[in-house]
Amino acid sequence: MALDRLGSSLYDALKKVFRAPVIDEETVKELARDIQRTLLQADMNVKLVLEISKRIEDRALKEKVPPGVSRREHVIKVVYEELTRFLGEKPVPLKVEPGKRKIIMLVGIQGSGKTTGAAKLARYFQKRGLKTALVCTDTYRPGAYAQLQQLANRIKIPIYGDPKAKKSAVIASDGLRKFDDYEVVIIDTAGRHKEEKSLIQEMKMLEKAIRPDEVILVIDGTIGQQAAIQAQAFHDATPIGSIFVAKLDGSARGGGALSAVAAIGAPIKFIGTGEKINDIEPFVPSRFVGRLLGMGDLESLIEKVREAEVHLPEKKMRAFLSGRFTLTDMYDQFESMKSLGPLRHILKLVPGLSYNIPDGMMEMAEDRLKKWKVMIESMTPEERDNPKIFTSSRVKRVARGSGTNEKEVKELLKQYSMMKKMMKTLRRKRLPFFGKKFPIPQG
Ligand code: GDP
Ligand code: MG
């Protein structure tokens, strides 16, 4: 399952929470099961997955909900927090001080994405105004220098290398001398090693010669959980190491790779999300989860949940529940949702909907609301308060008066009776969350 698919599946799971009339044990258990299934499909470690789904369930059911927070908000917050924890608690940025030289050495097995990653990192620091250079020490692979040179030329970053030289350590120190007054020097290395052992040996040798400030292990994200083995070996060998997980775009196993690496506590500092030079980003677990879910950070997420639950005076609420719900009341409800912004915006705020509503449909919804207004205005006060009295001749009159047609008037009436029915069900169930807030109608 590619990461975007993973994201939309998690989103679907959350959507159920959002739409459930009541957040009870059954809803929470179903959510935990959905998340479990989704993560397993994304090749995540079984033990980790069971752990996370259990924690979500436990916290959602047992934790006391703080005052002013609905159970629904709380559950979504728990999911968000636990997914974030799953991918590493806090971002670990790669710090570069302007005016001081930072030597970064990239290691990793052949094909993992080192050379591409070196160019991406160079571009990343260049964009941040730092004087950046590249050094190629890969003396094994024919064309290794040419590959990096081509990338470097494209972004106008100076590069040092010597395709004819044999000793990588010598090239590295020559390069470092040449780029003495640079702020970031990124050293690409050979990755001919098939196994971690020799890779780490070479890494240690080069490390002695270069004395880099930071060694970054580049891991191919498509290898899934296997990434943990590489990361662990590396993590054990050097305390200053960090990880760059490449190829997270469209990979079936990216989630597995990320979570496996995060689980061993090796800091993931960057991720590669495509073949292009700009496809790099610092790894920020919470932001990553937010994006995965198609939402922003937790705060904006909770805000969205709140905005989507429209406030309603308690008196009115009680009246609704006792069956006094008129067409005007229904219209007011939609109108008050609209007052939060255009309907398009409001609907987008409802988790789950933004994934499903095509643009054209959103416009229709807004158009429809306008039509409803005109139709309701064309009704007599009796009709608004008691739509039961509608006969076909009344429907005809309203259609004519509002410049709509009978079908549209009937649709409005149908929507009304559906909502009225919903009110009745809500009254019967005596929903705990249904105190001061009015849920956004679905559909
Ligand atoms: P190296 O052998 O470790 O230096 O790996 P390279 O940088 O040469 O990359 C190996 C292959 O992976 C190349 O075809 C790259 O274009 C590709 N690659 C590297 N990073 C990414 C990435 O983030 N996404 C995708 N889709 N491909 C990548
Ligand atoms: Mg290479």
XYZ file of N, CA and C in Angstrom, residues 363-373 375 408 411 415 443:
48
model
N -19.978 23.011 -5.417
C -20.683 24.157 -5.949
C -22.179 23.915 -5.941
N -22.551 22.690 -6.245
C -23.948 22.359 -6.247
C -24.539 22.562 -4.861
N -23.795 22.139 -3.852
C -24.298 22.261 -2.496
C -24.574 23.729 -2.156
N -23.659 24.575 -2.589
C -23.819 25.988 -2.282
C -24.989 26.602 -3.063
N -25.064 26.190 -4.314
C -26.179 26.633 -5.150
C -27.498 26.209 -4.539
N -27.497 24.987 -4.038
C -28.722 24.423 -3.510
C -29.169 25.205 -2.275
N -28.192 25.578 -1.483
C -28.512 26.340 -0.283
C -29.181 27.665 -0.661
N -28.672 28.275 -1.710
C -29.269 29.539 -2.180
C -30.708 29.308 -2.618
N -30.902 28.206 -3.343
C -32.254 27.908 -3.825
C -33.199 27.658 -2.653
N -32.673 26.925 -1.662
C -33.507 26.635 -0.493
C -34.003 27.929 0.127
N -33.098 28.868 0.201
C -33.449 30.142 0.817
C -34.637 30.778 0.084
N -36.789 29.340 -1.864
C -37.989 28.514 -1.732
C -38.658 28.745 -0.388
N -37.533 20.300 -7.167
C -36.615 20.900 -6.199
C -37.306 21.207 -4.867
N -37.623 18.040 -3.067
C -36.326 17.637 -2.508
C -36.058 18.319 -1.173
N -35.543 16.512 2.382
C -34.397 16.759 3.255
C -34.874 17.126 4.664
N -24.382 14.034 3.944
C -25.009 13.912 2.637
C -24.602 15.040 1.752
